[in-house]
XYZ file of C-alpha atoms in Angstrom:
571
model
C 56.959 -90.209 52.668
C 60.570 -88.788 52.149
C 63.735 -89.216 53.877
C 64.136 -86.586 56.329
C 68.354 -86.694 55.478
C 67.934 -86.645 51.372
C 64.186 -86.218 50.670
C 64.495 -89.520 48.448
C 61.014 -90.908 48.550
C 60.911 -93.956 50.991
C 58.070 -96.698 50.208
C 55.423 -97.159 52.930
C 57.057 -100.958 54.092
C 60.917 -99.954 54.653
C 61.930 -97.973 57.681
C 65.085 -96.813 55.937
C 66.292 -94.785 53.359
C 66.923 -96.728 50.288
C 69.348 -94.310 49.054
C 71.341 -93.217 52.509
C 69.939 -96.034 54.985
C 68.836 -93.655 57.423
C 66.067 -94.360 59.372
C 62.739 -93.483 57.927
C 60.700 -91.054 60.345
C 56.812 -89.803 60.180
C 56.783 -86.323 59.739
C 55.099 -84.624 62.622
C 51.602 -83.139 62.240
C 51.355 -79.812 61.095
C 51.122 -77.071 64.090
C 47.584 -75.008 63.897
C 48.449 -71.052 63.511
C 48.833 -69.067 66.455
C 46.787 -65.910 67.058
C 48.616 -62.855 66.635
C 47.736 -60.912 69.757
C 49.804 -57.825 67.930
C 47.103 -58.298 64.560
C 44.276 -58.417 66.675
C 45.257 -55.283 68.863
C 46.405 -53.162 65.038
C 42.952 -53.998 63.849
C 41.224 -52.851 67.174
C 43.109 -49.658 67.133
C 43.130 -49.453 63.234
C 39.198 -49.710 63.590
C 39.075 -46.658 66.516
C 41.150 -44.468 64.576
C 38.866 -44.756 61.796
C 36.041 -44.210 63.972
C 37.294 -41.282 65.700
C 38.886 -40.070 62.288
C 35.408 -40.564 60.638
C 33.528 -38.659 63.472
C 36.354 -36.246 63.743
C 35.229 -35.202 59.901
C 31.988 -34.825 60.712
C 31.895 -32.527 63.712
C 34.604 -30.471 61.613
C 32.533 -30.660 58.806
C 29.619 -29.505 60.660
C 31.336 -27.070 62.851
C 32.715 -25.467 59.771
C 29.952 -25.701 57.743
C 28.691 -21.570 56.801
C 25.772 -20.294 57.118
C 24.139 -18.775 53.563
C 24.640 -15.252 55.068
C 28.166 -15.110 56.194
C 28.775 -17.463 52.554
C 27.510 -14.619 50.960
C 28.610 -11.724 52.632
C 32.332 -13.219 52.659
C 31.785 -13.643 48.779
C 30.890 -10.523 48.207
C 33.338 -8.724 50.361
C 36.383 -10.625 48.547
C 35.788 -9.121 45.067
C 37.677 -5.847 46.259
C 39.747 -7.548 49.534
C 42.907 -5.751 50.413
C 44.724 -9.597 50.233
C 43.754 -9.534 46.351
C 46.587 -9.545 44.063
C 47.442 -6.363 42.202
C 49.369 -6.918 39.021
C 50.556 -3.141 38.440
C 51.768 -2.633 42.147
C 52.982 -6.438 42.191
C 55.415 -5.251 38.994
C 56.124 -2.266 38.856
C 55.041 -0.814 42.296
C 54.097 2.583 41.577
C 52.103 2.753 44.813
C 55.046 2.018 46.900
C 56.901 5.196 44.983
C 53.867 7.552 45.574
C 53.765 6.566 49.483
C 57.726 7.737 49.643
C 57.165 10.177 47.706
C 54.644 11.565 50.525
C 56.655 10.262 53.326
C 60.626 11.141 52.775
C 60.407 12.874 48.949
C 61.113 11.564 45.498
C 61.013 12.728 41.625
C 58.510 12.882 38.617
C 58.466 14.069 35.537
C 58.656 13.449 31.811
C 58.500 15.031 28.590
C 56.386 15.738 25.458
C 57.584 16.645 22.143
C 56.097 16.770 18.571
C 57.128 13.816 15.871
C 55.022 14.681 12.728
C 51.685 14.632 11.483
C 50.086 13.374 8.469
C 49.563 17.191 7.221
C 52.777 18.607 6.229
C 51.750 21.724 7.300
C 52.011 20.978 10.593
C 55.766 19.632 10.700
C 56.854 23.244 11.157
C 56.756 22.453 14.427
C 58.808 19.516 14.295
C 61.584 19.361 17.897
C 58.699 21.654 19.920
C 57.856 20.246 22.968
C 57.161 20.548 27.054
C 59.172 19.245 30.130
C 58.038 18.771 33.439
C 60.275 17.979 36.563
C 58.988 17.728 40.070
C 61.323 16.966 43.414
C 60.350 16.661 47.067
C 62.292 16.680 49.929
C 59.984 15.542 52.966
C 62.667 15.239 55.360
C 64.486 18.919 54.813
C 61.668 20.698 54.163
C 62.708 21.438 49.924
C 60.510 21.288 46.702
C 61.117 22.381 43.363
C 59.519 22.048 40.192
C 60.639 23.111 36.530
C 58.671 23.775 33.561
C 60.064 23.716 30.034
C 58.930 24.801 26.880
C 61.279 23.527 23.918
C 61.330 24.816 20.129
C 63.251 23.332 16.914
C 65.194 21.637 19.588
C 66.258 25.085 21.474
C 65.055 25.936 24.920
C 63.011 28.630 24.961
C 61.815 28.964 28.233
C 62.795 26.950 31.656
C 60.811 28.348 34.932
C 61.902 27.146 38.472
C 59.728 27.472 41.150
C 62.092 26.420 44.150
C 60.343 26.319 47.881
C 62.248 25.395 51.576
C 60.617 26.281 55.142
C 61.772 30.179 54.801
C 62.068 30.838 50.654
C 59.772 31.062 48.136
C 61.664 31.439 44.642
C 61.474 31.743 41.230
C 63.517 31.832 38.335
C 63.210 32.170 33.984
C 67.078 32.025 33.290
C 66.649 32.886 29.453
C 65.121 35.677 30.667
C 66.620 37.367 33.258
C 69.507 36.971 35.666
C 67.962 37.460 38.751
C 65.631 35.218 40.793
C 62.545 36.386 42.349
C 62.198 35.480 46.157
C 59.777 35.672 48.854
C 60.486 35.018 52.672
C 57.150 33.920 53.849
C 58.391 32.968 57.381
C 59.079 36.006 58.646
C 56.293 38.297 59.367
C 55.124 38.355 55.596
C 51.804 40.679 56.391
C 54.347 42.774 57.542
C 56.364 42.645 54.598
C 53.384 43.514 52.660
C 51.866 45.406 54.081
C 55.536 47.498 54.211
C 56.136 46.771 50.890
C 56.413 49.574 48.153
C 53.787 47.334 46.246
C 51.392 48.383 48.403
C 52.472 51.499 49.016
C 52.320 52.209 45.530
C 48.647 51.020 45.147
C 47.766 52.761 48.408
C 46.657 49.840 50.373
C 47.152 49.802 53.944
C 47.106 46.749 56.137
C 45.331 46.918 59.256
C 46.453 45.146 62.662
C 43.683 42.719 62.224
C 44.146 41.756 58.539
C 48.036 41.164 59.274
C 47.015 38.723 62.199
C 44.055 37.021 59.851
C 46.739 36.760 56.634
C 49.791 35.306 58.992
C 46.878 32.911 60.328
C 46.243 31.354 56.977
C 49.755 31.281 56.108
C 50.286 29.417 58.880
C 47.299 27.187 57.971
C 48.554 26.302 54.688
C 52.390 25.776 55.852
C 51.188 23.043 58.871
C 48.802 21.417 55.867
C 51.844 20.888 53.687
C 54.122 20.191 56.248
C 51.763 17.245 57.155
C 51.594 18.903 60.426
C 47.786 18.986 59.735
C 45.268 16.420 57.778
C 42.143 18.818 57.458
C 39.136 16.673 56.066
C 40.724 13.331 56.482
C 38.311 11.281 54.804
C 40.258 7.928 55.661
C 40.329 8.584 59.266
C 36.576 9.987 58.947
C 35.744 6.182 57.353
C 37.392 4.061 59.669
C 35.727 6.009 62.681
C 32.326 5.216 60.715
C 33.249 1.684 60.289
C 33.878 1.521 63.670
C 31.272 4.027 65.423
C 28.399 3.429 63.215
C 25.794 0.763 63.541
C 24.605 1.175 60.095
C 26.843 -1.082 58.427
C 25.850 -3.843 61.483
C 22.245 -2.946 61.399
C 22.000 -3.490 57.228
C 23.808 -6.992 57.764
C 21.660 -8.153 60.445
C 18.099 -7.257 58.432
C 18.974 -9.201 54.813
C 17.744 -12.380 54.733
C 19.620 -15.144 52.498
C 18.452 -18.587 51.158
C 20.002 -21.395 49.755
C 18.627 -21.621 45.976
C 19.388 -24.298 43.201
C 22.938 -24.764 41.519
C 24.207 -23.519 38.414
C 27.820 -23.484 36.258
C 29.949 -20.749 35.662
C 32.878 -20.179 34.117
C 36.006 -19.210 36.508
C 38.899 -19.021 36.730
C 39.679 -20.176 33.055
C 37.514 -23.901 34.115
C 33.754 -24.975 34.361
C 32.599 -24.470 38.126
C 29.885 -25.707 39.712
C 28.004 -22.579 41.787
C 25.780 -22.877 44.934
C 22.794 -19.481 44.374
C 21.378 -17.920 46.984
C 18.281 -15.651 47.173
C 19.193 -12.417 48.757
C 16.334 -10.310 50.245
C 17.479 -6.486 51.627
C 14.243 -5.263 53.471
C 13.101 -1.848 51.803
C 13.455 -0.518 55.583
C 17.138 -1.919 56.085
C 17.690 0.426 52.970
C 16.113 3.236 54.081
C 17.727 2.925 58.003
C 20.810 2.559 56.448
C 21.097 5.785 54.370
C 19.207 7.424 57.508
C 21.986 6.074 60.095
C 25.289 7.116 57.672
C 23.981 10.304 57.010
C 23.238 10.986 60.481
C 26.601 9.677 61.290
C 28.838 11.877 59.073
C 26.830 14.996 60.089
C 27.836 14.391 63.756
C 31.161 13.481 63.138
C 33.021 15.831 65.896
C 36.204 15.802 64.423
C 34.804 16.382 60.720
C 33.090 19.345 62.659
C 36.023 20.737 64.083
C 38.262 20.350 60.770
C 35.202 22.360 59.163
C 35.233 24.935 61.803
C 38.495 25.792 61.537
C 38.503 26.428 57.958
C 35.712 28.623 58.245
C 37.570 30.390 61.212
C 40.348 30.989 58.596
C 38.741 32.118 55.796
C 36.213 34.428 57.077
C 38.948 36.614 58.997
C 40.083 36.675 55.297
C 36.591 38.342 54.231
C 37.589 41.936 54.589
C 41.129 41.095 52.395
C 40.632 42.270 48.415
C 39.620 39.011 47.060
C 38.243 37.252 49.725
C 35.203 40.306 50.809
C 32.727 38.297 48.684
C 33.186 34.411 49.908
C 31.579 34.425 52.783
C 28.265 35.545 54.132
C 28.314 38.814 56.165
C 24.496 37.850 57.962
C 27.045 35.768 60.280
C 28.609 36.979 63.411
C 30.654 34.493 64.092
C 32.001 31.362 62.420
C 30.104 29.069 64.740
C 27.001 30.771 63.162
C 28.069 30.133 60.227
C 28.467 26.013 60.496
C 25.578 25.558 62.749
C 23.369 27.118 59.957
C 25.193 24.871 57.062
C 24.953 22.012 59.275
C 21.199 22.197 59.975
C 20.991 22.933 55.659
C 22.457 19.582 55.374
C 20.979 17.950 57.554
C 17.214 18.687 56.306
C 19.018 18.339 52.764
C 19.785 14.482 53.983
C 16.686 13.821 55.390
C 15.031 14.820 52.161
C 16.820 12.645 50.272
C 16.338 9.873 52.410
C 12.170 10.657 52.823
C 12.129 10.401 49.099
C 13.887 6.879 48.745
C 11.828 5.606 51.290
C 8.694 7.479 49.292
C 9.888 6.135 46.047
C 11.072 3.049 46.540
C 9.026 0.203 45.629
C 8.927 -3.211 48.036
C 12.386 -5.056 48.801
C 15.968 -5.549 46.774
C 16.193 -8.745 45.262
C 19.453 -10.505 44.320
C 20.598 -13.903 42.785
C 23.949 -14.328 43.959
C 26.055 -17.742 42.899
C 29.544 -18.249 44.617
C 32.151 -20.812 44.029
C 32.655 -23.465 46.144
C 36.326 -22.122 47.212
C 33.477 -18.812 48.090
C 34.316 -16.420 45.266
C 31.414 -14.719 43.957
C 30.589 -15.892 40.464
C 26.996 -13.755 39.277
C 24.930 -11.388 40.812
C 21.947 -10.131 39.283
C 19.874 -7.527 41.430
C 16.535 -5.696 40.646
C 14.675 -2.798 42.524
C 11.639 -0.332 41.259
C 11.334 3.162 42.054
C 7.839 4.897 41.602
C 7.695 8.199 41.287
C 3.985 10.903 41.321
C 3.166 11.341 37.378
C 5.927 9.736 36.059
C 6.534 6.203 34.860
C 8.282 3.976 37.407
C 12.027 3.200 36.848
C 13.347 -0.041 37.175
C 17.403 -1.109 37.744
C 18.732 -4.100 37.316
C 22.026 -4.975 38.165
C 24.134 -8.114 36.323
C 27.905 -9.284 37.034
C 29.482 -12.414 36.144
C 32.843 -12.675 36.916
C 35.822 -14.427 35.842
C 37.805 -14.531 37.917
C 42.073 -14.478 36.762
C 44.391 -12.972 38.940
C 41.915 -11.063 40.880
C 38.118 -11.460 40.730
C 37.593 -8.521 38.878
C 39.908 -9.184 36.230
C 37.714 -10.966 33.305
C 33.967 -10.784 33.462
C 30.879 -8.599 32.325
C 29.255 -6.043 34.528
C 25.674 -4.708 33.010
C 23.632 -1.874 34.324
C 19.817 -1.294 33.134
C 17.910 1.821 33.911
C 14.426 1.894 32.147
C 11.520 3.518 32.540
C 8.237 3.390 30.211
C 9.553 5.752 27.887
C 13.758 5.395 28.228
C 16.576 3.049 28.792
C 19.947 3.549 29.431
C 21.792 0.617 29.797
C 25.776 0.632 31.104
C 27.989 -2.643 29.684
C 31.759 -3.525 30.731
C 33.332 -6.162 29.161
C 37.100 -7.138 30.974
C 39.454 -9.365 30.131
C 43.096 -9.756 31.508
C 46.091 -12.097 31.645
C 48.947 -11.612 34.054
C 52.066 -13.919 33.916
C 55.669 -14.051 34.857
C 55.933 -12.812 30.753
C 52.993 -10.856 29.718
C 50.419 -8.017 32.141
C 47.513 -7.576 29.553
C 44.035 -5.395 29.890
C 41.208 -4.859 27.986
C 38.013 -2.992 28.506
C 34.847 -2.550 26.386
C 32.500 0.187 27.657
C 29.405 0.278 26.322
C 27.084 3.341 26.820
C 23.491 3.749 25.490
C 20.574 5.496 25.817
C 17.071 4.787 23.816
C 18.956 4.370 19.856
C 22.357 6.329 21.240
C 25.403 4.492 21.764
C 29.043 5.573 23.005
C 31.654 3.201 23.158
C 35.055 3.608 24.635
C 37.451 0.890 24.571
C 41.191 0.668 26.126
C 44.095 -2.044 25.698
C 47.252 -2.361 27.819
C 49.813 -5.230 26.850
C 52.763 -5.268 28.294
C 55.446 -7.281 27.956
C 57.093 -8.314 30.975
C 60.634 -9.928 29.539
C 61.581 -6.951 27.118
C 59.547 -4.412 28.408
C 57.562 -3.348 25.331
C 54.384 -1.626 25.813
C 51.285 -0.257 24.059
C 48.467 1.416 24.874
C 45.150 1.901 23.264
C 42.546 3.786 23.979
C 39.655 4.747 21.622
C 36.166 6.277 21.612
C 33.530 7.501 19.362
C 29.955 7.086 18.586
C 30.977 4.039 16.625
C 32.310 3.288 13.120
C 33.713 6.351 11.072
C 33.793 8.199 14.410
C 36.335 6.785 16.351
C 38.607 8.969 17.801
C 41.861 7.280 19.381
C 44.730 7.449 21.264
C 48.217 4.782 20.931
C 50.815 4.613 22.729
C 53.994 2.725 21.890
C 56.807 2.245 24.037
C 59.352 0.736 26.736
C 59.614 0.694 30.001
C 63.437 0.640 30.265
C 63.948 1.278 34.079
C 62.254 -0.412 36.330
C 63.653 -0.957 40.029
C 60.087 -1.941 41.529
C 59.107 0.336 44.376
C 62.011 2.436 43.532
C 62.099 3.518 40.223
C 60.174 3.481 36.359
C 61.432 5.098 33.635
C 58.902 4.970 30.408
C 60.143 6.100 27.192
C 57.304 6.318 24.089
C 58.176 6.229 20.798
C 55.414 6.949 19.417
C 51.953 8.399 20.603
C 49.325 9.246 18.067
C 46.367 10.586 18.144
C 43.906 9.869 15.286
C 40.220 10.097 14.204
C 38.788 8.280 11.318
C 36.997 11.323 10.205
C 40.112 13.459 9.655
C 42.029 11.286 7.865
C 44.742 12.976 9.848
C 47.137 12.008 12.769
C 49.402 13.127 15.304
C 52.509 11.894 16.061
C 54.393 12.824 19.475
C 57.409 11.315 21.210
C 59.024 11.236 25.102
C 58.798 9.973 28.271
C 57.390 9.552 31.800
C 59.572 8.923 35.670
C 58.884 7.919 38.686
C 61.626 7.660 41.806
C 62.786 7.509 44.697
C 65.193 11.165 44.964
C 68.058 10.927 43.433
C 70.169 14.150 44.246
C 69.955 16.786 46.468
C 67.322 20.025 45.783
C 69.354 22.982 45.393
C 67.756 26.550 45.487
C 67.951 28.508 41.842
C 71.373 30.154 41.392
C 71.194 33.689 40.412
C 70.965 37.389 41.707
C 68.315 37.534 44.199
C 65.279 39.920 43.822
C 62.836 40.566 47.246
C 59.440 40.902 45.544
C 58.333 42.745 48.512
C 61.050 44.814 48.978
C 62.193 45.604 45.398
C 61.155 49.820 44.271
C 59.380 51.183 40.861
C 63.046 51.157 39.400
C 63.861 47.420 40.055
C 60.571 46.356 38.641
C 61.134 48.757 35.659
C 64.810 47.247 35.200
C 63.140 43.625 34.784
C 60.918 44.215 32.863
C 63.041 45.590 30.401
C 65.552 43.089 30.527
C 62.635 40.429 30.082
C 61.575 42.164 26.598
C 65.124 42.262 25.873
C 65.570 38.554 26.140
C 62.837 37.946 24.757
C 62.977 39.725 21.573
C 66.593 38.552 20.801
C 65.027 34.860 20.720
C 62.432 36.043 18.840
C 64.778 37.491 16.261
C 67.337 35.224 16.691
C 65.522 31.556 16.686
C 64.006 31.893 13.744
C 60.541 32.515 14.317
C 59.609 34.682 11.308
């Protein structure tokens, strides 16, 4: 043993220390291990939590675990969702632009002038060109537009066609001084039917065509005022959406089967794909183009829009022009649409009788979706039979690739063949969209028995400088290619507020000519950037002016005209 003072080992006969003399002592026996009541009660509730975690999975598994059907019809609805990405609105947010433009105003335009050609006769007309430049103001009520026409450099031409809630103007400044007007908000049947236009021609208005003109004036103003949305076919799809059963009823009748497994390339990686056998009952088709028809041709307020139109146009029958448009067998409007509507309606129920008559058993598809549920393939077959002719069968192929969106690489293949012809539809995409580079290309394949078409297009832009070019080119293949480049920069860009495109360079070429054209300018889109001001000049009432006034402006017009003549060179 050792001393319990200096560990020094003691012999077994001494009872001291032969190195410190203290006493020697047996050490004491070793204590057995306590049980940790805190290990025991970790492990217990260690154990339940894995228990409960473990069971937890499993009803969340199962609970969330989709049925082929709604795996398929989510799939398939997410290749055009809303919550996709969009590169070109997520950049440069042209959309955004257009909606102001409808909303509170905004500005467009651009310009287009010749560059050169690779036949020197045609550089005579080096520096000619066209301008276009477009403003809206929503909120005051004030548009104007201007038209250009450019030659060696020199205006030749500039028309203004200005418009607020009282004026109608125009104005050619290199031609005349004064600026042609029209105040459509006051009583303008009156006007002309006052004016000494229509004196001159002997036309006389009667009570009723004043009333039936100011009526369609009126029409038109509330349309562009946004006061009216005639034929709103947005609100007439969300009230199908929601109103119709069709959409409901087609879900309910497919039938959809788990099938066997199969890789596809997405985004940019090997994927394993779950398939599914998709079945759409040759009835479900039939009920469904039956319901939506049936639907659209009831649609009250699509009705009423309709009506209305007709109620404006046909008191517009016994005006010049308008005598012709509309059938005099009617009475009365309502007439009128009852008979169209019952014309479409047997119309639709032709067409359906004859898909149901021609086609042949159910619509098949193979559908394969990604495990994260993005649709990977479809292909999908049906056979229409038809009396005395062969019967036609389509098949329908996509594999997509997924990217950005799921539309943005992949091949989409239609097949229409019948024993004697086949026409057969092929789109190849591919795309790449970075924080550098927004890239597109298609491949469109047409052909039909031994003729083909192909039409190709190619977008790269460059995100960091700006450079762009565009390609687009079609023909009946090589050495009859016809195509279209355009090189340029887009060197304002405020997104949602602003693009500004200039071109360099656009040419137009064809292998057969061995010629090209070269043409230069540019392309806006904003927000409104200064207030629209009405033409300046002396003011002309068209419907007031006499024989003398007309005569006077017409002969300063030649005037003008032959001095540029004369004067720019022309001959």
């Amino acid at each position: 043993m050792n001393c319990s003072i200096c560990n020094a080992e003691i012999p077994e006969n001494q009872d001291r220390c032969p190195h410190c003399g203290a006493a020697a002592q047996p050490a004491a026996p070793p204590e057995p291990p306590k049980e940790s009541k805190n290990l025991k009660k970790g492990l217990i509730i260690g154990g339940g939590v894995v228990v409960a975690a473990a069971a937890g999975i499993g009803i969340f598994m199962a609970s969330n675990t989709k049925d082929p059907k709604t795996v398929v019809m989510d799939a398939l609805k997410g290749v055009y969702s809303a919550e996709n990405v969009n590169p070109g609105e997520e950049v440069f947010g042209l959309g955004q632009i257009y909606g102001e433009f409808s909303k509170t105003g905004g500005e467009m335009g651009g310009s287009l002038a010749f560059a050169g050609s690779s036949n020197p006769d045609l550089n005579m007309l080096m520096g000619a060109g066209v301008n276009i430049h477009a403003a809206s103001d929503v909120t005051n009520k004030k548009f104007v537009e201007t038209v250009g026409i450019q030659y060696s450099g020199m205006d030749l031409a500039n028309l203004t066609i200005y418009a607020d809630d009282t004026y109608l103007m125009a104005a050619l400044p290199e031609f005349t001084s004064k600026v042609l007007t029209v105040n459509y908000a006051d009583d303008l049947a009156g006007q002309i039917a006052n004016s000494p236009l229509a004196a001159e021609i002997e036309y006389l208005f009667t009570e009723e065509e004043k009333e039936a003109f100011e009526n369609y004036i009126a029409y038109l103003t509330d349309i562009s005022a946004g006061k009216k949305t005639p034929f709103d076919l947005k609100a007439l799809w969300q009230r199908y959406k929601e109103g119709s059963q069709a959409m409901n009823n087609f879900k309910e009748a497919i039938t959809v089967t788990k099938a066997d497994s199969q890789t596809f390339s997405y985004d940019g990686k090997e994927q394993k794909c779950t398939g599914y056998d998709v079945v759409i009952p040759k009835e479900a088709v039939v009920d469904f183009a039956r319901t939506s028809s049936k639907f659209f041709l009831e649609d009250e307020s699509f009705k009423k829009d309709f009506l209305e139109y007709l109620n404006v146009m046909m008191d517009l029958r016994g005006i010049g022009l308008y005598e012709t448009i509309l059938d005099e067998e009617f009475s009365t409007t309502e007439e009128m649409l009852a008979q169209m509507w019952e014309n479409m309606d047997q119309g639709a129920e032709k067409a359906v009788n004859q898909l149901e008559k021609s086609l042949e058993g159910d619509v098949t598809m193979k559908v394969y979706v990604t495990k994260p549920g993005r649709l990977a393939s479809l292909d999908g077959t049906c056979r229409f039979v038809f009396e005395e002719e062969d019967p036609l069968d389509v098949k329908l192929t996509a594999v997509l690739e997924g990217g950005s969106y799921p539309t943005q690489n992949g091949n989409f293949n239609l097949i229409l063949e019948d024993g004697t012809d086949t026409l057969t539809v092929e789109l190849e995409k591919a795309g790449e969209y970075t924080d550098k580079v927004l890239n597109s290309n298609w491949d469109l394949n047409l052909q039909f028995n031994n003729e083909k078409i192909q039409v190709t297009y190619d977008n790269d832009y460059d995100r960091e400088t700006g450079d762009s070019q565009i390609r687009i080119s079609g023909g009946e293949g090589k050495g009859d290619m016809v195509s279209l480049t355009i090189t340029g920069i887009v060197d304002e860009l405020e997104k949602g507020k602003n693009f500004h495109y200039t071109f360099d360079s656009l040419e137009v070429a064809e292998e057969n000519w061995a010629m090209s054209l070269k043409l230069k300018g540019e392309f806006y889109l904003r927000n409104l950037q200064s207030e629209i001001i009405a033409p300046q000049g002396e003011q002309m009432d068209v419907l007031k002016a006499t024989e003398e006034e007309w005569e006077e402006l017409g002969n300063e017009i030649l005037m003008n005209l032959y001095s540029l003549i004369l004067g720019g060179g022309f001959f």
